[in-house]
Coordinates of C-alpha atoms and ligand atoms in Angstrom, one line a residue:
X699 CA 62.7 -11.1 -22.2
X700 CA 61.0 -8.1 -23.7
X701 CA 59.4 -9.5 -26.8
X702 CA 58.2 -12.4 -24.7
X703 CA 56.2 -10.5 -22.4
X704 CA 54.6 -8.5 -25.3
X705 CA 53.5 -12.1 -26.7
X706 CA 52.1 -12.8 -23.7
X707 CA 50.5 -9.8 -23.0
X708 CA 49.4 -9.1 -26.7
X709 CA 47.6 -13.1 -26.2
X710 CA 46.0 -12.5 -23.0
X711 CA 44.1 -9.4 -23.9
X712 CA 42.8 -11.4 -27.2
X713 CA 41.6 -14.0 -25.1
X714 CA 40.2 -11.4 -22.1
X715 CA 38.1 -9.4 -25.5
X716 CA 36.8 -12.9 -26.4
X717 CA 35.7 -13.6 -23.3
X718 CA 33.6 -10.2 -22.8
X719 CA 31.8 -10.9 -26.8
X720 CA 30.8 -14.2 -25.6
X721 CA 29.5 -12.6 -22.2
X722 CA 27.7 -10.5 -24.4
X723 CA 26.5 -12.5 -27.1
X724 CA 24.6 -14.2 -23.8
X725 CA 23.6 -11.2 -22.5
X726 CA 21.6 -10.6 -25.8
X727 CA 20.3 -14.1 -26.5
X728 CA 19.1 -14.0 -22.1
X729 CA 17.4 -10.3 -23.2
X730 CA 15.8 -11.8 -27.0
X731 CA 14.3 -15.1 -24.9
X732 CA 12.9 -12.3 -21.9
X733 CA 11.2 -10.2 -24.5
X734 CA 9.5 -13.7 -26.2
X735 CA 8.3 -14.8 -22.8
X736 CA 7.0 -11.6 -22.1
X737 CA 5.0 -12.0 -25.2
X738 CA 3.9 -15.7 -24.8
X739 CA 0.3 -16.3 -24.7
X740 CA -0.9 -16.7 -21.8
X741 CA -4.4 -17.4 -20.7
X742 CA -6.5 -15.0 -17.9
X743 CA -8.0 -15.5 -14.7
X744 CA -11.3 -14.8 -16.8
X745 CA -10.1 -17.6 -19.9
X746 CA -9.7 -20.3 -17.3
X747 CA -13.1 -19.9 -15.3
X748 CA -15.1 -19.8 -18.8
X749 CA -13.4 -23.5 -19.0
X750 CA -14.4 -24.3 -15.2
X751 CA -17.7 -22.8 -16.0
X752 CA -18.3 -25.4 -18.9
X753 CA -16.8 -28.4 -16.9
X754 CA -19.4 -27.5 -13.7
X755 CA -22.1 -27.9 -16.3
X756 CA -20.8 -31.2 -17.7
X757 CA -20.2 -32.2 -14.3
X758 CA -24.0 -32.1 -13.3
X759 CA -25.2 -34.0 -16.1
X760 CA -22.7 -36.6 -16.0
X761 CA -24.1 -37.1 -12.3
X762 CA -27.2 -36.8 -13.3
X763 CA -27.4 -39.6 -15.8
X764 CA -25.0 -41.5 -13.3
X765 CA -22.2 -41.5 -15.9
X766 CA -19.5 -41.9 -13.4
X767 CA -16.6 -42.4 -15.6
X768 CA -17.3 -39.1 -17.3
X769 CA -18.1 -37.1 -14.1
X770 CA -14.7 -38.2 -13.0
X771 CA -13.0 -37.1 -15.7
X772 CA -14.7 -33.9 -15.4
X773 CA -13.7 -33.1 -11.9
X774 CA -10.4 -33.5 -12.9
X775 CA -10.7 -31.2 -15.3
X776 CA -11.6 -28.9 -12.3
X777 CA -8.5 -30.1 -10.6
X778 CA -6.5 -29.1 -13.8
X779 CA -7.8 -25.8 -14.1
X780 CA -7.3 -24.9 -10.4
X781 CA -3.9 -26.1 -10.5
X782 CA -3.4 -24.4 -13.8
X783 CA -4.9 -20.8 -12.1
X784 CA -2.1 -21.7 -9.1
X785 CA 0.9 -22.4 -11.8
X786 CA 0.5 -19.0 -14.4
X787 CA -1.3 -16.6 -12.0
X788 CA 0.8 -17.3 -8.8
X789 CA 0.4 -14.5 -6.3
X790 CA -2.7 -13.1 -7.3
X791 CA -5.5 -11.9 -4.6
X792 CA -7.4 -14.1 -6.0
X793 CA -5.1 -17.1 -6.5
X794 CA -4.6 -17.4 -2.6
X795 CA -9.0 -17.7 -2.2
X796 CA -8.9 -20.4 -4.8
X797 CA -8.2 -23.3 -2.7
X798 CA -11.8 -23.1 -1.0
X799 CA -12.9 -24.8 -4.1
X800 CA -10.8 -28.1 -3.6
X801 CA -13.1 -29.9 0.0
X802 CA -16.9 -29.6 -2.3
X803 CA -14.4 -31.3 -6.0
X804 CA -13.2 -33.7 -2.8
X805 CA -16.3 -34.2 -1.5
X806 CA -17.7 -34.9 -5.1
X807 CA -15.1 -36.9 -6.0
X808 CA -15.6 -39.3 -3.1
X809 CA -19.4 -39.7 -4.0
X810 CA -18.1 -40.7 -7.6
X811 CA -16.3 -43.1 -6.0
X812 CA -19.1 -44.9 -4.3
X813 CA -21.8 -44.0 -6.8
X814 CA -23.4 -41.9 -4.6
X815 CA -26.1 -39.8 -6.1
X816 CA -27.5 -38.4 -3.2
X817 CA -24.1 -37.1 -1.7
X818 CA -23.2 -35.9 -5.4
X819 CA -25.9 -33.7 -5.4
X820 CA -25.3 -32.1 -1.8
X821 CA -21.5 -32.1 -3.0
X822 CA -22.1 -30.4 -6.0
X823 CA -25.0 -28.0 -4.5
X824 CA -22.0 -27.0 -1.7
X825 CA -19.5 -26.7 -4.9
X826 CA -21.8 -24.4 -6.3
X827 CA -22.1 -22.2 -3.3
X828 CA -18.3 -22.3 -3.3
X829 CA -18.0 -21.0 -6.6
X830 CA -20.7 -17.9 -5.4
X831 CA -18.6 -17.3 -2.3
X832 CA -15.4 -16.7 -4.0
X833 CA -17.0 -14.3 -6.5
X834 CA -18.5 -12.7 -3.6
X835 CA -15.0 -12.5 -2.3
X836 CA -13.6 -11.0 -4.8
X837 CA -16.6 -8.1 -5.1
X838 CA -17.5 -10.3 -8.0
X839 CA -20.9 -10.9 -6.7
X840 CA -22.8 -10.2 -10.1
X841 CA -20.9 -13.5 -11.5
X842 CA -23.7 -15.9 -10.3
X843 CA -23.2 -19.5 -10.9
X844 CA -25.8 -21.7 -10.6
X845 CA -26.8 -25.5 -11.3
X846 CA -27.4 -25.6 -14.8
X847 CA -31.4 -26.8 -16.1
X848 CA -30.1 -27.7 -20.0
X849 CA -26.4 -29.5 -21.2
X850 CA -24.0 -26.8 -22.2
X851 CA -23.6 -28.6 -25.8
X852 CA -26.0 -30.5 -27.9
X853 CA -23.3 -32.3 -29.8
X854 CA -22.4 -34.1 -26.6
X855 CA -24.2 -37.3 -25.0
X856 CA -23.8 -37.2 -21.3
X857 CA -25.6 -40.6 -20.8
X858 CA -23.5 -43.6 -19.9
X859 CA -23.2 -46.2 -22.7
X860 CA -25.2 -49.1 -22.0
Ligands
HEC1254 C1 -10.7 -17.3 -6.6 C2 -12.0 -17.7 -6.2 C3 -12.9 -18.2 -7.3 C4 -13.5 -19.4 -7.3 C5 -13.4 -20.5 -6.3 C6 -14.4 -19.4 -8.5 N1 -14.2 -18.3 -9.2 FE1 -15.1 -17.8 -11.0 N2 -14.2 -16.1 -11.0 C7 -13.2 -15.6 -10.1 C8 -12.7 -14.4 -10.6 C9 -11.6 -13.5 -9.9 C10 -13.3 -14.1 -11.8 C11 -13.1 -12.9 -12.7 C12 -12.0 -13.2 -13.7 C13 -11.6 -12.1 -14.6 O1 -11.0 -11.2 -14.0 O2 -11.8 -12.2 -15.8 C14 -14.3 -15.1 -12.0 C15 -15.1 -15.2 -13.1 C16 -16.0 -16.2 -13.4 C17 -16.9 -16.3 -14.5 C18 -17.2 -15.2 -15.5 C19 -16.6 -15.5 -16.8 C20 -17.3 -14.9 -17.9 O3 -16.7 -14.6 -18.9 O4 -18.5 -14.6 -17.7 C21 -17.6 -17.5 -14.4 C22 -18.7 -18.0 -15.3 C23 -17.1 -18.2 -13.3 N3 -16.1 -17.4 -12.7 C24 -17.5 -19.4 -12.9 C25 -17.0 -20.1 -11.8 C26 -17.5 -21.4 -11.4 C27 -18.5 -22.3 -12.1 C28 -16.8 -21.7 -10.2 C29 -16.9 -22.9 -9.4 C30 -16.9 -24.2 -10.0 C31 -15.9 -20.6 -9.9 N4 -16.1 -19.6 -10.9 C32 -15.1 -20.5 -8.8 C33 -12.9 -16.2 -8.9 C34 -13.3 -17.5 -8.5

């Protein structure tokens, strides 16, 4: 009987250490991916409005030359770069405020829709105001965005082909 239970015993502890090396072996693989992550690029508030700032430009010229196709693609990259503020700055002040922008992209997207280049221009003159407000929100009121008089790139044609 004796020897038995040694056996046993002596095999149940070698089984209960391996159990704790794998547990930690995890442990330090879970803490080497949370110290990656922590270090994972990832772009500012500030990073993603320099990209909305350059799409609002595009935007007016596309609907100024009645491009439609590419004024739609630019106010969904608006969308995008809303959502995008939602998804890696969650939480945020200024996260919450940033819905306010989505009724004027709405408003400009239906217009798109109908080739509408008199409610584009109201859209995008609200959208613009919109943009103000926030930064006025935030105490941000020296950020002053306004509708643009030259396209943001020369190497860029914002007229529609013919
Ligand atoms: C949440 C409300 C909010 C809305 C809506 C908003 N912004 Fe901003 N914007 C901010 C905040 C906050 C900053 C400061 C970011 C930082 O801390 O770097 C900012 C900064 C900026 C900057 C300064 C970037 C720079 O480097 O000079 C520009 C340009 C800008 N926004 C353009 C726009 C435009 C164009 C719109 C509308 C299409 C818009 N913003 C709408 C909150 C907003």
């Amino acid at each position: 009987m004796r020897p038995l239970f040694f056996i046993l015993m002596t095999l149940g502890l070698f089984a209960c250490n391996q159990q704790n090396d794998q547990t930690q072996s995890l442990k330090n693989k879970i803490d080497s991916l949370e110290s990656k992550l922590a270090d994972t690029y990832k772009p500012g508030f500030g990073d993603f409005m320099g990209s909305i700032q350059a799409h609002h430009s595009k935007l007016w010229f596309a609907g100024l030359y009645e491009n439609w196709d590419l004024a739609d693609f630019e106010v969904h990259e608006l969308m995008e770069a809303i959502e995008d503020i939602e998804k890696f700055h969650e939480g945020r002040e200024e996260t919450l405020l940033i819905g306010m922008i989505m009724p004027p992209l709405d408003s400009i997207s239906n217009a798109i829709e109908q080739k509408n280049t008199a409610l584009f221009n109201s859209s995008y003159t609200s959208l613009t105001n919109t943009c103000n407000q926030c930064h006025k929100a935030v105490d941000m009121e020296f950020i002053i965005v306004k509708q643009p008089d030259t396209p943001p790139f020369s190497n860029q044609d914002f007229k529609p082909l013919k």
